[in-house]
mmCIF file of C-alpha atoms in Angstrom:
data_model
loop_
_atom_site.group_PDB
_atom_site.id
_atom_site.type_symbol
_atom_site.label_atom_id
_atom_site.label_comp_id
_atom_site.label_asym_id
_atom_site.label_seq_id
_atom_site.Cartn_x
_atom_site.Cartn_y
_atom_site.Cartn_z
ATOM 1 C CA UNK A 1 188.526 68.683 153.494
ATOM 2 C CA UNK A 2 189.533 71.192 150.894
ATOM 3 C CA UNK A 3 186.983 73.502 149.333
ATOM 4 C CA UNK A 4 186.755 76.693 147.341
ATOM 5 C CA UNK A 5 184.043 79.329 147.647
ATOM 6 C CA UNK A 6 183.300 81.989 145.095
ATOM 7 C CA UNK A 7 180.543 84.031 146.711
ATOM 8 C CA UNK A 8 179.599 86.022 143.624
ATOM 9 C CA UNK A 9 177.706 84.014 141.031
ATOM 10 C CA UNK A 10 177.468 86.883 138.582
ATOM 11 C CA UNK A 11 179.080 90.317 138.336
ATOM 12 C CA UNK A 12 178.422 93.131 135.886
ATOM 13 C CA UNK A 13 180.930 95.912 135.357
ATOM 14 C CA UNK A 14 181.305 98.753 132.886
ATOM 15 C CA UNK A 15 184.143 98.660 130.417
ATOM 16 C CA UNK A 16 187.110 100.521 131.875
ATOM 17 C CA UNK A 17 186.020 99.987 135.464
ATOM 18 C CA UNK A 18 188.041 98.024 137.966
ATOM 19 C CA UNK A 19 187.224 94.431 138.844
ATOM 20 C CA UNK A 20 187.621 92.233 141.892
ATOM 21 C CA UNK A 21 186.456 88.626 142.005
ATOM 22 C CA UNK A 22 186.432 86.973 145.389
ATOM 23 C CA UNK A 23 187.720 83.531 146.289
ATOM 24 C CA UNK A 24 187.976 81.877 149.684
ATOM 25 C CA UNK A 25 189.514 78.477 150.239
ATOM 26 C CA UNK A 26 189.639 75.874 152.941
ATOM 27 C CA UNK A 27 192.727 73.694 153.066
ATOM 28 C CA UNK A 28 194.834 72.560 155.990
ATOM 29 C CA UNK A 29 198.249 72.802 154.418
ATOM 30 C CA UNK A 30 200.008 75.406 152.312
ATOM 31 C CA UNK A 31 197.674 75.995 149.392
ATOM 32 C CA UNK A 32 198.462 75.978 145.720
ATOM 33 C CA UNK A 33 196.010 78.481 144.265
ATOM 34 C CA UNK A 34 194.912 79.201 140.733
ATOM 35 C CA UNK A 35 192.561 81.346 138.698
ATOM 36 C CA UNK A 36 191.222 80.036 135.406
ATOM 37 C CA UNK A 37 189.055 81.699 132.777
ATOM 38 C CA UNK A 38 186.571 80.032 130.464
ATOM 39 C CA UNK A 39 185.144 81.738 127.418
ATOM 40 C CA UNK A 40 181.792 80.470 126.114
ATOM 41 C CA UNK A 41 182.065 77.013 124.582
ATOM 42 C CA UNK A 42 185.752 76.744 125.393
ATOM 43 C CA UNK A 43 187.978 74.914 127.793
ATOM 44 C CA UNK A 44 189.703 76.605 130.710
ATOM 45 C CA UNK A 45 192.815 78.736 130.478
ATOM 46 C CA UNK A 46 195.169 79.547 133.333
ATOM 47 C CA UNK A 47 195.271 83.226 134.325
ATOM 48 C CA UNK A 48 197.707 82.990 137.218
ATOM 49 C CA UNK A 49 198.877 80.812 140.076
ATOM 50 C CA UNK A 50 200.301 81.110 143.566
ATOM 51 C CA UNK A 51 202.633 78.505 145.028
ATOM 52 C CA UNK A 52 204.768 80.464 147.493
ATOM 53 C CA UNK A 53 206.726 83.680 147.896
ATOM 54 C CA UNK A 54 205.346 87.076 146.938
ATOM 55 C CA UNK A 55 201.680 87.155 147.844
ATOM 56 C CA UNK A 56 200.797 89.410 144.916
ATOM 57 C CA UNK A 57 200.994 87.477 141.680
ATOM 58 C CA UNK A 58 200.723 88.764 138.162
ATOM 59 C CA UNK A 59 199.027 86.867 135.395
ATOM 60 C CA UNK A 60 198.099 87.156 131.782
ATOM 61 C CA UNK A 61 195.751 89.739 130.276
ATOM 62 C CA UNK A 62 196.552 92.293 132.990
ATOM 63 C CA UNK A 63 195.118 90.268 135.871
ATOM 64 C CA UNK A 64 196.639 89.993 139.322
ATOM 65 C CA UNK A 65 195.681 88.207 142.526
ATOM 66 C CA UNK A 66 196.641 88.585 146.140
ATOM 67 C CA UNK A 67 197.022 85.702 148.570
ATOM 68 C CA UNK A 68 195.979 86.558 152.114
ATOM 69 C CA UNK A 69 196.608 83.666 154.447
ATOM 70 C CA UNK A 70 194.876 85.318 157.413
ATOM 71 C CA UNK A 71 191.671 85.631 155.398
ATOM 72 C CA UNK A 72 192.049 82.383 153.430
ATOM 73 C CA UNK A 73 191.457 84.431 150.321
ATOM 74 C CA UNK A 74 192.883 84.700 146.837
ATOM 75 C CA UNK A 75 190.991 87.513 145.120
ATOM 76 C CA UNK A 76 191.446 88.307 141.462
ATOM 77 C CA UNK A 77 191.736 91.922 140.310
ATOM 78 C CA UNK A 78 192.057 93.954 137.165
ATOM 79 C CA UNK A 79 192.354 97.740 137.137
ATOM 80 C CA UNK A 80 190.500 98.324 133.874
ATOM 81 C CA UNK A 81 188.164 95.766 132.361
ATOM 82 C CA UNK A 82 187.895 95.237 128.604
ATOM 83 C CA UNK A 83 184.829 93.899 126.803
ATOM 84 C CA UNK A 84 186.831 90.784 125.894
ATOM 85 C CA UNK A 85 187.137 89.918 129.594
ATOM 86 C CA UNK A 86 183.512 88.779 129.669
ATOM 87 C CA UNK A 87 183.743 85.107 130.622
ATOM 88 C CA UNK A 88 183.405 82.648 133.491
ATOM 89 C CA UNK A 89 186.150 82.764 136.109
ATOM 90 C CA UNK A 90 187.096 79.864 138.338
ATOM 91 C CA UNK A 91 189.257 79.789 141.418
ATOM 92 C CA UNK A 92 190.946 76.496 142.301
ATOM 93 C CA UNK A 93 193.033 74.963 145.067
ATOM 94 C CA UNK A 94 195.345 72.025 144.529
ATOM 95 C CA UNK A 95 196.448 69.467 147.082
ATOM 96 C CA UNK A 96 200.039 68.339 147.319
ATOM 97 C CA UNK A 97 199.244 64.745 148.185
ATOM 98 C CA UNK A 98 199.672 61.721 145.938
ATOM 99 C CA UNK A 99 197.136 62.657 143.326
ATOM 100 C CA UNK A 100 197.724 66.392 143.141
ATOM 101 C CA UNK A 101 193.973 66.935 142.962
ATOM 102 C CA UNK A 102 192.583 70.281 141.855
ATOM 103 C CA UNK A 103 189.318 71.515 143.349
ATOM 104 C CA UNK A 104 187.336 74.313 141.765
ATOM 105 C CA UNK A 105 184.859 76.885 142.959
ATOM 106 C CA UNK A 106 181.465 77.217 141.333
ATOM 107 C CA UNK A 107 182.608 80.115 139.192
ATOM 108 C CA UNK A 108 181.777 83.789 138.708
ATOM 109 C CA UNK A 109 180.230 84.926 135.468
ATOM 110 C CA UNK A 110 181.440 88.346 134.349
ATOM 111 C CA UNK A 111 179.402 90.596 132.091
ATOM 112 C CA UNK A 112 181.015 93.743 130.704
ATOM 113 C CA UNK A 113 178.754 96.553 129.550
ATOM 114 C CA UNK A 114 179.937 99.287 127.183
ATOM 115 C CA UNK B 1 198.206 74.583 123.143
ATOM 116 C CA UNK B 2 198.639 71.439 125.197
ATOM 117 C CA UNK B 3 198.163 68.288 123.152
ATOM 118 C CA UNK B 4 194.925 66.966 124.624
ATOM 119 C CA UNK B 5 192.269 65.332 122.507
ATOM 120 C CA UNK B 6 188.899 64.267 123.819
ATOM 121 C CA UNK B 7 186.592 61.937 121.930
ATOM 122 C CA UNK B 8 183.811 61.955 121.159
ATOM 123 C CA UNK B 9 183.164 65.689 121.406
ATOM 124 C CA UNK B 10 179.427 65.209 121.340
ATOM 125 C CA UNK B 11 177.346 62.178 122.166
ATOM 126 C CA UNK B 12 173.666 61.493 122.663
ATOM 127 C CA UNK B 13 172.755 58.209 124.263
ATOM 128 C CA UNK B 14 169.893 56.523 126.049
ATOM 129 C CA UNK B 15 169.494 55.717 129.708
ATOM 130 C CA UNK B 16 171.053 52.408 130.625
ATOM 131 C CA UNK B 17 173.610 52.240 127.838
ATOM 132 C CA UNK B 18 177.358 52.173 128.498
ATOM 133 C CA UNK B 19 179.433 55.134 127.393
ATOM 134 C CA UNK B 20 183.196 55.587 127.186
ATOM 135 C CA UNK B 21 184.916 58.918 126.802
ATOM 136 C CA UNK B 22 188.535 58.990 125.775
ATOM 137 C CA UNK B 23 191.242 61.462 126.652
ATOM 138 C CA UNK B 24 194.505 61.305 124.734
ATOM 139 C CA UNK B 25 197.570 63.435 125.508
ATOM 140 C CA UNK B 26 200.815 63.912 123.637
ATOM 141 C CA UNK B 27 202.599 65.752 126.484
ATOM 142 C CA UNK B 28 203.719 62.735 128.532
ATOM 143 C CA UNK B 29 202.275 64.364 131.669
ATOM 144 C CA UNK B 30 202.015 62.146 134.705
ATOM 145 C CA UNK B 31 198.673 63.362 136.048
ATOM 146 C CA UNK B 32 195.331 63.111 134.275
ATOM 147 C CA UNK B 33 191.877 64.099 135.460
ATOM 148 C CA UNK B 34 188.245 63.854 134.514
ATOM 149 C CA UNK B 35 185.873 66.640 135.524
ATOM 150 C CA UNK B 36 182.228 67.300 134.858
ATOM 151 C CA UNK B 37 180.879 70.811 134.495
ATOM 152 C CA UNK B 38 177.297 71.651 135.365
ATOM 153 C CA UNK B 39 175.590 75.022 135.846
ATOM 154 C CA UNK B 40 175.815 76.154 139.441
ATOM 155 C CA UNK B 41 178.351 73.493 140.329
ATOM 156 C CA UNK B 42 181.467 74.590 138.521
ATOM 157 C CA UNK B 43 183.885 71.765 137.794
ATOM 158 C CA UNK B 44 183.737 68.682 139.943
ATOM 159 C CA UNK B 45 186.443 66.059 139.990
ATOM 160 C CA UNK B 46 185.258 62.593 138.992
ATOM 161 C CA UNK B 47 188.455 60.527 138.934
ATOM 162 C CA UNK B 48 192.119 61.181 138.583
ATOM 163 C CA UNK B 49 195.287 59.297 137.732
ATOM 164 C CA UNK B 50 198.819 59.774 138.989
ATOM 165 C CA UNK B 51 200.427 57.182 136.732
ATOM 166 C CA UNK B 52 199.766 54.164 134.568
ATOM 167 C CA UNK B 53 197.246 51.968 136.380
ATOM 168 C CA UNK B 54 197.246 54.382 139.325
ATOM 169 C CA UNK B 55 193.826 55.954 139.674
ATOM 170 C CA UNK B 56 191.603 57.181 142.460
ATOM 171 C CA UNK B 57 188.172 58.635 143.102
ATOM 172 C CA UNK B 58 187.289 62.294 143.182
ATOM 173 C CA UNK B 59 184.263 64.142 144.571
ATOM 174 C CA UNK B 60 181.587 62.659 142.304
ATOM 175 C CA UNK B 61 182.804 59.197 141.307
ATOM 176 C CA UNK B 62 179.581 57.204 141.760
ATOM 177 C CA UNK B 63 178.481 55.708 138.447
ATOM 178 C CA UNK B 64 181.858 56.259 136.811
ATOM 179 C CA UNK B 65 184.966 54.170 136.342
ATOM 180 C CA UNK B 66 188.306 54.932 134.734
ATOM 181 C CA UNK B 67 191.277 53.158 133.288
ATOM 182 C CA UNK B 68 194.780 54.179 132.334
ATOM 183 C CA UNK B 69 196.753 51.438 130.642
ATOM 184 C CA UNK B 70 199.109 53.846 128.868
ATOM 185 C CA UNK B 71 200.552 57.189 129.858
ATOM 186 C CA UNK B 72 198.782 58.944 127.027
ATOM 187 C CA UNK B 73 195.247 57.593 127.432
ATOM 188 C CA UNK B 74 192.716 58.045 130.224
ATOM 189 C CA UNK B 75 189.291 56.503 129.687
ATOM 190 C CA UNK B 76 186.128 57.448 131.537
ATOM 191 C CA UNK B 77 183.313 54.883 131.473
ATOM 192 C CA UNK B 78 179.701 55.252 132.453
ATOM 193 C CA UNK B 79 178.646 51.650 132.941
ATOM 194 C CA UNK B 80 174.931 52.432 132.696
ATOM 195 C CA UNK B 81 174.248 56.042 131.792
ATOM 196 C CA UNK B 82 171.568 57.994 133.650
ATOM 197 C CA UNK B 83 169.990 61.356 132.877
ATOM 198 C CA UNK B 84 171.838 62.884 135.840
ATOM 199 C CA UNK B 85 175.072 62.211 133.967
ATOM 200 C CA UNK B 86 174.114 64.609 131.206
ATOM 201 C CA UNK B 87 176.946 67.085 131.401
ATOM 202 C CA UNK B 88 180.035 68.491 129.777
ATOM 203 C CA UNK B 89 183.071 66.406 130.601
ATOM 204 C CA UNK B 90 186.562 67.849 130.633
ATOM 205 C CA UNK B 91 189.821 65.987 130.652
ATOM 206 C CA UNK B 92 192.835 67.743 132.124
ATOM 207 C CA UNK B 93 196.526 66.954 132.457
ATOM 208 C CA UNK B 94 199.337 68.219 134.640
ATOM 209 C CA UNK B 95 203.063 67.683 135.146
ATOM 210 C CA UNK B 96 202.427 67.960 138.869
ATOM 211 C CA UNK B 97 202.747 70.636 141.517
ATOM 212 C CA UNK B 98 206.483 70.101 141.884
ATOM 213 C CA UNK B 99 206.862 71.182 138.251
ATOM 214 C CA UNK B 100 204.830 73.929 136.626
ATOM 215 C CA UNK B 101 201.702 72.763 138.390
ATOM 216 C CA UNK B 102 199.510 74.060 135.611
ATOM 217 C CA UNK B 103 196.397 72.131 134.695
ATOM 218 C CA UNK B 104 195.771 71.959 130.944
ATOM 219 C CA UNK B 105 192.256 71.249 129.706
ATOM 220 C CA UNK B 106 190.827 69.531 126.709
ATOM 221 C CA UNK B 107 187.993 71.076 124.736
ATOM 222 C CA UNK B 108 185.288 69.077 126.482
ATOM 223 C CA UNK B 109 182.841 66.320 125.583
ATOM 224 C CA UNK B 110 179.158 67.115 125.718
ATOM 225 C CA UNK B 111 177.117 64.088 126.750
ATOM 226 C CA UNK B 112 173.338 63.968 126.644
ATOM 227 C CA UNK B 113 171.544 61.020 128.225
ATOM 228 C CA UNK B 114 167.906 60.730 127.165
#
């Protein structure tokens, strides 16, 4: 069965510092992987996605993620965090079967301190 | 923004009453989903649809039913609401993984069951 693990429930970083959010997945076939961001009281917005090809993918707002098949990981990174990046971040894996289901991790809450 | 409208946006109801949440899309996307979001659990898939009258269960389908009689509408029904169904419910749509694969979210419906 497919699953997504985000081991860090909450992370605090200083503005301008680098960021890495961890994501591990479990899925038997080639994964479709996503990172979404949710600001307070809002819906979710796509940051980036990986389907195939280059394992380092670029997204919006200066985020990038690297797919590592050997580690079943898809970690999200940003070299310099801005106060506006404070939000909840969700990693997701999608299945390529009939329903194209998307399964989400439990999320990582990011706090940015000045 | 993707044309997704959820209604109602807020609802308070009593245990044992039926509740229907509506998701309406103007994008003509094939796939539609209902998720619930709870603290510590992230987003969990309730039901999904891969076409008109084609629906299936997700991770947490007990106590919920869905219907999709038109491409644009996906209804989620709680036949007899319980306090454990107090949650924020998100509808999402997708063209499918063979297209852009992106999942677009509605703004959410906050349901409180007293």
